[in-house]
């Protein structure tokens, strides 16, 4: 299995621009998670989906952030407009339902720099 | 609210020596605990997890972790460290209500040759 795939791996953009991050979960996994990693806040959950439906978006910082999962093999995280404080590494993870002890498998991350 | 604490920002150990990376947790209910490792410019890799049962959990790359309920700890261990083990290690607890992992701040392990 190829694991969780994220693109792009690096993104540099200017403040005010729209940014779209992409994720392909492991085939057959029915949970998908978006996390953000920063020096100040560490790793924090932004949103997660179950069977393509958003379940908990309480970690999404503000309305500039949106996430979609149009099908079981693809999800996007969009920031519009982007701001320098959005600079971080964004991780996608997926898991297979087996209960609350599900192991989440992480992608390599997208390093976003907003100038 | 569930939380984990990793009291050491960095752990230094000589190659061949045993290593321990510490983690303590605070949960209401049963703890579901995880260890992940992050190499530079890479994602998090799953090492092991504790769900129930045996207090000593064995995982990938020769790592193991000891669950101690009375001390609310879940320390990561390895009998003999390798230089290639140098990385950032995260302890995490599953928030069963939100189905999300709450991570500790991470511990950087440096293994010297």
Coordinates of N, CA and C in Angstrom, one line a residue:
Chain A
X1 N 0.8 -1.2 0.0 CA 0.0 0.0 0.0 C 0.9 1.2 0.0
X2 N 0.4 2.3 -0.7 CA 1.3 3.5 -0.8 C 1.2 4.3 0.4
X3 N 0.3 4.1 1.3 CA 0.2 4.9 2.5 C -0.7 6.2 2.1
X4 N -0.7 7.1 3.1 CA -1.5 8.3 2.9 C -0.6 9.2 2.0
X5 N -1.2 9.8 1.0 CA -0.5 10.6 0.0 C -1.0 12.1 0.1
X6 N 0.0 13.0 0.2 CA -0.4 14.4 0.3 C 0.3 15.2 -0.8
X7 N -0.3 16.2 -1.3 CA 0.3 17.1 -2.2 C -0.2 18.5 -2.0
X8 N 0.6 19.5 -2.3 CA 2.0 19.4 -2.6 C 2.8 19.1 -1.3
X9 N 4.1 18.8 -1.4 CA 4.9 18.6 -0.2 C 5.3 19.9 0.4
X10 N 5.5 20.9 -0.5 CA 5.9 22.2 0.0 C 5.0 23.2 -0.8
X11 N 4.6 24.3 -0.1 CA 3.9 25.3 -0.8 C 4.3 26.6 -0.2
X12 N 4.7 27.5 -1.1 CA 5.0 28.9 -0.7 C 4.1 29.8 -1.4
X13 N 3.4 30.7 -0.7 CA 2.5 31.6 -1.3 C 2.5 32.9 -0.6
X14 N 1.9 33.9 -1.2 CA 1.8 35.2 -0.6 C 0.5 35.4 0.1
X15 N 0.6 36.2 1.1 CA -0.6 36.6 1.9 C -1.7 37.0 1.0
X16 N -2.9 36.5 1.3 CA -4.1 36.8 0.6 C -4.4 35.8 -0.5
X17 N -3.5 35.0 -0.9 CA -3.7 34.0 -1.9 C -4.5 32.8 -1.4
X18 N -5.2 32.1 -2.3 CA -5.9 30.8 -1.9 C -4.9 29.7 -2.0
X19 N -5.0 28.8 -1.0 CA -4.1 27.6 -0.9 C -5.0 26.4 -0.8
X20 N -4.7 25.4 -1.6 CA -5.4 24.1 -1.5 C -4.4 23.0 -1.3
X21 N -4.7 22.2 -0.2 CA -3.9 21.1 0.1 C -4.7 19.8 -0.2
X22 N -4.0 18.8 -0.6 CA -4.7 17.6 -1.1 C -4.3 16.4 -0.3
X23 N -5.2 15.4 -0.2 CA -4.9 14.2 0.6 C -5.6 13.0 -0.1
X24 N -4.9 11.9 -0.2 CA -5.5 10.6 -0.6 C -5.3 9.7 0.5
X25 N -6.3 9.2 1.2 CA -6.2 8.3 2.3 C -5.8 6.9 1.8
X26 N -5.5 6.0 2.8 CA -5.2 4.6 2.5 C -6.5 4.0 2.0
X27 N -6.4 3.2 0.9 CA -7.6 2.6 0.4 C -8.3 1.7 1.4
X28 N -9.6 2.0 1.5 CA -10.4 1.2 2.5 C -10.6 1.8 3.8
X29 N -9.8 2.8 4.1 CA -10.0 3.6 5.4 C -11.2 4.5 5.3
X30 N -12.0 4.5 6.4 CA -13.2 5.3 6.3 C -13.2 6.5 7.2
X31 N -12.0 6.7 7.9 CA -11.9 8.0 8.7 C -10.7 8.8 8.0
X32 N -10.9 10.1 8.0 CA -9.8 10.9 7.5 C -9.7 12.1 8.4
X33 N -8.5 12.5 8.7 CA -8.2 13.5 9.7 C -7.2 14.6 9.1
X34 N -7.4 15.8 9.4 CA -6.5 16.9 9.1 C -5.9 17.4 10.4
X35 N -4.6 17.4 10.5 CA -3.9 18.0 11.7 C -3.0 19.1 11.2
X36 N -2.7 20.0 12.1 CA -1.7 21.1 11.8 C -0.6 21.0 12.9
X37 N 0.6 21.2 12.5 CA 1.8 21.2 13.4 C 2.5 22.6 13.3
X38 N 2.6 23.2 14.5 CA 3.3 24.5 14.6 C 4.2 24.4 15.8
X39 N 5.2 25.3 15.8 CA 6.1 25.3 17.0 C 5.3 25.7 18.2
X40 N 4.4 26.7 18.1 CA 3.7 27.2 19.2 C 2.7 26.3 19.8
X41 N 1.9 25.6 18.9 CA 0.8 24.9 19.4 C 0.9 23.4 19.2
X42 N 2.1 23.0 18.7 CA 2.3 21.5 18.5 C 1.3 21.0 17.5
X43 N 0.9 19.7 17.6 CA 0.0 19.0 16.7 C -1.4 19.2 17.2
X44 N -2.3 19.7 16.3 CA -3.6 19.8 16.7 C -4.6 19.4 15.6
X45 N -5.7 18.8 16.0 CA -6.7 18.3 15.0 C -7.5 19.5 14.5
X46 N -7.6 19.6 13.2 CA -8.5 20.6 12.6 C -9.9 20.1 12.3
X47 N -10.0 18.9 11.7 CA -11.3 18.4 11.3 C -11.1 16.9 11.0
X48 N -12.2 16.2 11.1 CA -12.1 14.8 10.6 C -13.5 14.4 10.0
X49 N -13.3 13.4 9.1 CA -14.5 12.9 8.3 C -14.6 11.4 8.6
X50 N -15.9 11.0 8.5 CA -16.2 9.6 8.5 C -17.1 9.3 7.3
X51 N -16.7 8.3 6.5 CA -17.4 8.0 5.3 C -17.8 9.3 4.5
X52 N -16.8 10.1 4.4 CA -16.8 11.4 3.6 C -17.6 12.5 4.2
X53 N -18.2 12.3 5.4 CA -19.0 13.3 6.0 C -18.2 14.0 7.1
X54 N -18.1 15.3 7.2 CA -17.4 16.0 8.3 C -18.1 15.7 9.6
X55 N -17.4 15.3 10.6 CA -18.0 14.9 11.9 C -17.6 16.0 12.9
X56 N -16.4 16.4 12.9 CA -16.0 17.4 13.9 C -15.1 18.4 13.3
X57 N -15.5 19.6 13.2 CA -14.7 20.7 12.6 C -14.4 21.8 13.7
X58 N -14.5 21.4 14.9 CA -14.3 22.4 16.0 C -12.8 22.9 16.1
X59 N -11.9 22.2 15.5 CA -10.5 22.6 15.5 C -10.2 23.6 14.3
X60 N -11.1 23.8 13.4 CA -10.8 24.7 12.3 C -10.7 26.1 12.9
X61 N -9.6 26.8 12.6 CA -9.3 28.0 13.3 C -10.3 29.1 13.0
X62 N -10.7 29.2 11.8 CA -11.7 30.3 11.4 C -12.3 30.0 10.1
X63 N -13.2 31.0 9.6 CA -13.9 30.7 8.4 C -13.0 30.7 7.2
X64 N -11.8 31.1 7.3 CA -10.9 31.1 6.1 C -10.5 29.7 5.8
X65 N -10.7 28.8 6.7 CA -10.4 27.4 6.5 C -11.6 26.6 6.1
X66 N -11.5 25.7 5.1 CA -12.6 24.9 4.8 C -12.0 23.5 4.3
X67 N -12.8 22.5 4.5 CA -12.3 21.1 4.1 C -13.5 20.4 3.4
X68 N -13.1 19.6 2.4 CA -14.1 18.8 1.8 C -13.6 17.4 1.5
X69 N -14.5 16.5 1.4 CA -14.2 15.1 1.0 C -15.2 14.6 0.0
X70 N -15.0 14.9 -1.3 CA -16.0 14.6 -2.3 C -16.2 13.1 -2.5
X71 N -15.2 12.3 -2.2 CA -15.3 10.8 -2.3 C -14.3 10.2 -1.4
X72 N -14.4 8.9 -1.3 CA -13.6 8.1 -0.3 C -12.1 8.2 -0.5
X73 N -11.7 8.7 -1.7 CA -10.2 8.6 -1.9 C -9.6 10.0 -2.1
X74 N -10.3 11.0 -1.7 CA -9.8 12.4 -1.9 C -10.4 13.4 -0.9
X75 N -9.5 14.2 -0.4 CA -9.9 15.3 0.5 C -9.1 16.5 0.2
X76 N -9.6 17.7 0.4 CA -8.9 19.0 0.3 C -9.1 19.8 1.5
X77 N -8.1 20.6 1.8 CA -8.1 21.6 2.9 C -7.8 22.9 2.2
X78 N -8.7 23.9 2.3 CA -8.5 25.1 1.6 C -8.4 26.3 2.6
X79 N -7.5 27.2 2.3 CA -7.3 28.4 3.1 C -7.5 29.6 2.1
X80 N -8.5 30.4 2.4 CA -8.7 31.5 1.6 C -9.3 32.7 2.4
X81 N -8.7 33.8 2.5 CA -7.3 34.1 2.0 C -6.3 33.6 3.1
X82 N -5.1 33.3 2.6 CA -4.1 32.8 3.5 C -3.4 34.0 4.2
X83 N -2.9 33.7 5.4 CA -2.2 34.7 6.2 C -0.9 34.1 6.7
X84 N 0.1 35.0 7.0 CA 1.4 34.4 7.5 C 1.3 33.5 8.7
X85 N 0.3 33.7 9.6 CA 0.2 32.8 10.7 C -0.4 31.5 10.4
X86 N -0.7 31.2 9.1 CA -1.2 29.9 8.7 C 0.0 29.0 8.4
X87 N 1.2 29.6 8.3 CA 2.4 28.9 8.0 C 2.6 27.7 9.0
X88 N 2.7 26.5 8.6 CA 2.7 25.3 9.4 C 2.9 24.1 8.5
X89 N 3.0 23.0 9.2 CA 3.0 21.7 8.4 C 1.6 21.1 8.6
X90 N 1.0 20.8 7.6 CA -0.4 20.2 7.6 C -0.3 18.7 7.3
X91 N -0.9 17.9 8.2 CA -0.8 16.5 8.0 C -2.3 15.9 7.8
X92 N -2.3 15.0 6.9 CA -3.5 14.2 6.7 C -3.3 12.8 7.3
X93 N -4.3 12.2 7.9 CA -4.2 10.9 8.4 C -5.5 10.1 8.2
X94 N -5.4 8.8 8.1 CA -6.6 8.0 7.9 C -6.5 6.8 8.8
X95 N -7.7 6.3 9.1 CA -7.8 5.1 9.9 C -9.0 4.2 9.4
X96 N -8.9 2.9 9.8 CA -10.0 2.0 9.5 C -10.7 1.8 10.8
X97 N -12.0 1.8 10.7 CA -12.9 1.7 11.9 C -12.7 0.3 12.6
X98 N -12.2 0.4 13.8 CA -12.2 -0.8 14.6 C -12.5 -0.5 16.0
X99 N -13.0 0.7 16.3 CA -13.3 1.2 17.6 C -12.5 2.4 17.9
X100 N -12.6 2.8 19.1 CA -11.8 4.0 19.5 C -10.4 3.8 19.6
X101 N -9.9 2.6 19.5 CA -8.5 2.4 19.5 C -7.8 2.4 18.1
X102 N -8.6 2.8 17.1 CA -8.1 2.9 15.8 C -6.7 3.5 15.7
X103 N -5.8 2.9 14.9 CA -4.5 3.6 14.6 C -4.7 4.5 13.5
X104 N -4.2 5.7 13.6 CA -4.2 6.7 12.6 C -2.8 6.6 11.9
X105 N -2.9 6.6 10.5 CA -1.7 6.6 9.7 C -1.5 7.9 9.0
X106 N -0.4 8.5 9.2 CA -0.2 9.9 8.7 C 0.5 9.9 7.4
X107 N 0.2 10.9 6.6 CA 0.9 11.2 5.4 C 2.2 12.0 5.7
X108 N 3.0 12.3 4.7 CA 4.3 13.0 4.9 C 4.1 14.5 5.2
X109 N 2.9 15.0 5.0 CA 2.7 16.4 5.4 C 2.9 17.4 4.2
X110 N 2.3 18.6 4.3 CA 2.6 19.7 3.4 C 3.1 20.8 4.3
X111 N 4.3 21.3 3.9 CA 4.9 22.4 4.6 C 4.4 23.7 3.9
X112 N 3.6 24.5 4.6 CA 3.0 25.7 4.0 C 3.8 26.9 4.5
X113 N 4.2 27.8 3.7 CA 4.8 29.0 4.0 C 4.0 30.2 3.4
X114 N 3.5 31.0 4.2 CA 2.7 32.2 3.7 C 3.6 33.4 4.0
X115 N 4.0 34.1 2.9 CA 4.9 35.3 3.0 C 4.1 36.6 3.2
Chain B
X1 N -11.0 17.0 30.2 CA -10.2 17.0 29.0 C -9.0 16.0 29.1
X2 N -8.7 15.4 28.1 CA -7.6 14.4 28.1 C -6.3 15.1 27.7
X3 N -5.2 14.7 28.3 CA -3.9 15.3 27.9 C -2.8 14.4 28.2
X4 N -1.7 14.6 27.5 CA -0.5 13.9 27.8 C 0.6 14.9 28.0
X5 N 1.6 14.6 28.8 CA 2.8 15.4 29.0 C 4.1 14.7 28.8
X6 N 4.9 15.3 28.1 CA 6.3 14.8 27.8 C 7.2 15.7 28.5
X7 N 7.7 15.4 29.7 CA 8.5 16.3 30.5 C 9.9 16.7 30.0
X8 N 10.4 15.9 29.1 CA 11.7 16.2 28.5 C 11.7 16.7 27.1
X9 N 12.3 17.9 26.8 CA 12.3 18.3 25.5 C 13.3 17.5 24.7
X10 N 14.4 17.1 25.3 CA 15.4 16.3 24.6 C 16.0 15.2 25.5
X11 N 16.3 14.1 24.9 CA 17.0 13.0 25.6 C 18.2 12.6 24.8
X12 N 19.3 12.6 25.5 CA 20.6 12.2 24.9 C 21.0 10.8 25.5
X13 N 21.4 9.9 24.6 CA 21.9 8.6 25.0 C 22.9 8.1 24.0
X14 N 23.8 7.4 24.6 CA 24.9 6.8 23.7 C 24.4 5.5 23.0
X15 N 24.9 5.4 21.8 CA 24.5 4.2 21.1 C 24.8 2.9 21.8
X16 N 23.9 2.0 21.8 CA 24.1 0.7 22.6 C 23.5 0.8 24.0
X17 N 23.3 2.0 24.5 CA 22.7 2.1 25.8 C 21.2 2.0 25.8
X18 N 20.5 1.6 26.9 CA 19.1 1.7 26.9 C 18.5 3.1 26.9
X19 N 17.4 3.3 26.3 CA 16.8 4.6 26.3 C 15.4 4.5 26.8
X20 N 15.0 5.7 27.4 CA 13.6 5.8 27.9 C 13.1 7.2 27.5
X21 N 12.0 7.3 27.0 CA 11.3 8.6 26.7 C 10.0 8.6 27.5
X22 N 9.9 9.6 28.3 CA 8.8 9.6 29.3 C 7.5 10.3 28.8
X23 N 6.4 9.7 29.3 CA 5.1 10.3 29.0 C 4.2 10.0 30.1
X24 N 3.4 11.0 30.6 CA 2.4 10.8 31.5 C 1.1 11.3 30.9
X25 N 0.0 10.8 31.4 CA -1.3 11.1 30.8 C -2.4 11.4 31.9
X26 N -3.4 12.1 31.4 CA -4.5 12.4 32.2 C -5.8 12.2 31.4
X27 N -6.6 11.2 31.8 CA -7.8 10.9 31.0 C -9.0 10.6 32.0
X28 N -10.2 10.8 31.5 CA -11.3 10.3 32.3 C -11.8 9.0 31.6
X29 N -11.7 7.9 32.2 CA -12.1 6.7 31.6 C -10.9 5.9 31.2
X30 N -11.1 4.9 30.3 CA -9.9 4.1 29.9 C -9.0 4.8 29.0
X31 N -7.7 4.7 29.2 CA -6.7 5.4 28.4 C -6.4 4.5 27.1
X32 N -6.4 5.2 26.0 CA -5.9 4.6 24.8 C -4.7 5.4 24.4
X33 N -3.5 4.8 24.5 CA -2.3 5.6 24.4 C -1.4 5.1 23.2
X34 N -0.8 6.1 22.6 CA 0.0 5.8 21.3 C 1.4 6.5 21.4
X35 N 2.3 5.9 20.7 CA 3.6 6.5 20.4 C 3.8 6.6 18.9
X36 N 4.3 7.8 18.5 CA 4.6 8.0 17.1 C 6.0 8.6 17.1
X37 N 6.7 8.4 15.9 CA 8.0 8.9 15.7 C 8.0 9.8 14.4
X38 N 8.7 10.9 14.5 CA 8.8 11.8 13.3 C 10.2 12.0 13.0
X39 N 10.6 11.6 11.8 CA 12.0 11.9 11.2 C 11.9 13.2 10.5
X40 N 13.1 13.8 10.3 CA 13.1 15.2 9.7 C 12.4 15.1 8.3
X41 N 11.5 16.1 8.1 CA 10.8 16.3 6.9 C 9.9 15.1 6.5
X42 N 9.5 14.3 7.5 CA 8.7 13.2 7.3 C 7.4 13.3 8.1
X43 N 6.4 12.4 7.8 CA 5.2 12.4 8.6 C 5.5 11.6 9.9
X44 N 4.4 11.4 10.6 CA 4.5 10.7 11.9 C 4.3 9.2 11.5
X45 N 5.2 8.4 12.1 CA 5.1 6.9 11.9 C 4.6 6.3 13.2
X46 N 3.6 5.4 13.1 CA 3.1 4.7 14.3 C 4.1 3.7 14.8
X47 N 4.3 3.7 16.1 CA 5.3 2.8 16.8 C 4.5 1.7 17.5
X48 N 3.6 2.1 18.4 CA 2.9 1.1 19.2 C 1.7 1.8 19.9
X49 N 0.8 1.0 20.5 CA -0.3 1.5 21.2 C -0.7 0.6 22.3
X50 N -1.3 1.2 23.4 CA -1.8 0.4 24.5 C -3.4 0.6 24.5
X51 N -4.0 -0.5 24.5 CA -5.5 -0.5 24.5 C -6.0 -1.1 25.8
X52 N -5.6 -2.3 26.0 CA -5.9 -3.0 27.3 C -5.0 -4.2 27.4
X53 N -5.0 -4.9 28.5 CA -4.3 -6.1 28.6 C -2.9 -5.9 29.2
X54 N -1.9 -6.6 28.6 CA -0.5 -6.6 29.1 C 0.0 -5.2 29.2
X55 N 0.7 -4.9 30.3 CA 1.2 -3.6 30.5 C 2.4 -3.3 29.7
X56 N 3.1 -4.3 29.2 CA 4.2 -4.1 28.3 C 3.8 -4.3 26.9
X57 N 3.9 -3.2 26.1 CA 3.5 -3.3 24.7 C 4.7 -3.3 23.8
X58 N 4.8 -4.2 22.9 CA 5.9 -4.2 22.0 C 5.5 -3.6 20.6
X59 N 6.4 -2.9 20.0 CA 6.1 -2.2 18.8 C 7.1 -2.4 17.7
X60 N 7.2 -1.4 16.8 CA 8.1 -1.5 15.7 C 9.5 -1.1 16.1
X61 N 10.5 -1.5 15.3 CA 11.9 -1.2 15.4 C 12.5 -1.5 16.8
X62 N 11.9 -2.4 17.5 CA 12.5 -2.9 18.7 C 12.0 -2.0 19.9
X63 N 11.1 -1.1 19.7 CA 10.6 -0.3 20.8 C 9.5 -1.0 21.6
X64 N 9.4 -0.6 22.8 CA 8.4 -1.1 23.7 C 7.9 0.0 24.6
X65 N 6.8 -0.2 25.2 CA 6.3 0.9 26.2 C 5.7 0.2 27.3
X66 N 5.8 0.8 28.5 CA 5.3 0.2 29.7 C 4.2 1.1 30.2
X67 N 3.0 0.5 30.3 CA 1.8 1.2 30.9 C 1.8 1.0 32.4
X68 N 1.7 2.1 33.1 CA 1.6 2.1 34.6 C 0.4 2.9 35.0
X69 N -0.6 2.2 35.4 CA -1.9 2.9 35.7 C -1.7 3.7 37.0
X70 N -1.0 3.2 38.0 CA -0.9 3.9 39.3 C -0.1 5.2 39.1
X71 N 0.8 5.2 38.2 CA 1.6 6.4 38.0 C 1.2 7.2 36.8
X72 N 0.1 6.7 36.1 CA -0.4 7.3 34.9 C 0.7 7.7 33.9
X73 N 1.5 6.6 33.7 CA 2.6 6.8 32.7 C 2.6 5.8 31.6
X74 N 3.3 6.2 30.6 CA 3.4 5.3 29.4 C 4.7 5.6 28.7
X75 N 5.8 5.1 29.4 CA 7.1 5.5 28.9 C 7.6 4.6 27.8
X76 N 8.2 5.1 26.8 CA 8.8 4.4 25.7 C 10.2 4.0 26.0
X77 N 10.5 2.7 25.6 CA 11.8 2.2 25.9 C 12.4 1.4 24.8
X78 N 13.7 1.3 24.8 CA 14.4 0.4 23.9 C 15.6 -0.1 24.6
X79 N 15.9 -1.4 24.6 CA 17.1 -1.9 25.3 C 18.4 -1.4 24.8
X80 N 18.5 -1.2 23.5 CA 19.8 -0.8 23.0 C 19.6 0.2 21.8
X81 N 20.0 1.5 22.1 CA 19.7 2.6 21.1 C 20.6 2.5 19.9
X82 N 20.1 2.9 18.8 CA 20.8 3.1 17.5 C 20.9 4.5 17.1
X83 N 21.9 4.9 16.4 CA 22.0 6.3 16.0 C 20.8 6.6 15.1
X84 N 20.3 5.7 14.3 CA 19.2 5.9 13.5 C 17.9 6.1 14.2
X85 N 17.9 5.9 15.5 CA 16.7 6.2 16.3 C 16.5 7.6 16.6
X86 N 17.5 8.4 16.3 CA 17.5 9.9 16.6 C 16.3 10.5 15.8
X87 N 15.4 11.1 16.5 CA 14.2 11.6 15.9 C 13.4 12.3 16.9
X88 N 12.2 12.7 16.5 CA 11.2 13.4 17.4 C 10.1 12.4 17.8
X89 N 9.9 12.2 19.0 CA 8.9 11.2 19.5 C 7.7 11.8 20.2
X90 N 6.6 11.4 19.8 CA 5.3 11.9 20.3 C 4.5 10.9 21.0
X91 N 4.1 11.2 22.2 CA 3.1 10.4 22.9 C 1.7 11.0 22.6
X92 N 0.7 10.2 22.6 CA -0.7 10.7 22.3 C -1.7 9.9 23.0
X93 N -2.8 10.5 23.3 CA -4.0 9.8 23.9 C -5.2 10.0 23.0
X94 N -6.0 9.0 22.9 CA -7.2 9.1 22.0 C -8.3 9.8 22.8
X95 N -8.8 10.8 22.3 CA -10.0 11.5 22.9 C -11.2 10.7 22.3
X96 N -11.7 9.8 23.1 CA -12.8 8.9 22.6 C -14.0 9.6 22.2
X97 N -14.3 10.8 22.8 CA -15.4 11.5 22.4 C -15.3 12.2 21.0
X98 N -14.1 12.7 20.8 CA -13.9 13.4 19.5 C -13.2 12.5 18.5
X99 N -12.8 11.3 18.9 CA -12.1 10.4 18.0 C -10.8 11.0 17.5
X100 N -10.2 11.9 18.3 CA -9.0 12.6 17.8 C -7.8 12.3 18.8
X101 N -6.7 12.3 18.2 CA -5.5 12.1 19.0 C -5.1 13.5 19.6
X102 N -4.8 13.5 20.9 CA -4.2 14.6 21.6 C -2.7 14.3 21.8
X103 N -1.9 15.1 21.3 CA -0.4 14.8 21.3 C 0.3 15.6 22.4
X104 N 1.3 15.0 22.9 CA 2.3 15.7 23.7 C 3.1 16.6 22.9
X105 N 4.0 17.4 23.6 CA 4.8 18.4 22.9 C 6.0 17.8 22.2
X106 N 6.2 16.5 22.4 CA 7.3 15.9 21.7 C 8.6 15.9 22.4
X107 N 9.4 14.8 22.3 CA 10.7 14.7 22.9 C 11.7 14.4 21.8
X108 N 12.8 15.2 21.7 CA 13.8 14.9 20.7 C 14.8 13.9 21.2
X109 N 15.0 12.8 20.6 CA 15.9 11.8 21.0 C 17.2 11.9 20.2
X110 N 18.3 12.1 20.8 CA 19.6 12.2 20.2 C 20.5 11.0 20.6
X111 N 20.8 10.2 19.7 CA 21.7 9.0 20.0 C 23.1 9.3 19.5
X112 N 24.0 9.3 20.4 CA 25.4 9.7 19.9 C 26.2 8.4 19.7
X113 N 26.9 8.4 18.6 CA 27.8 7.2 18.2 C 28.9 7.0 19.2

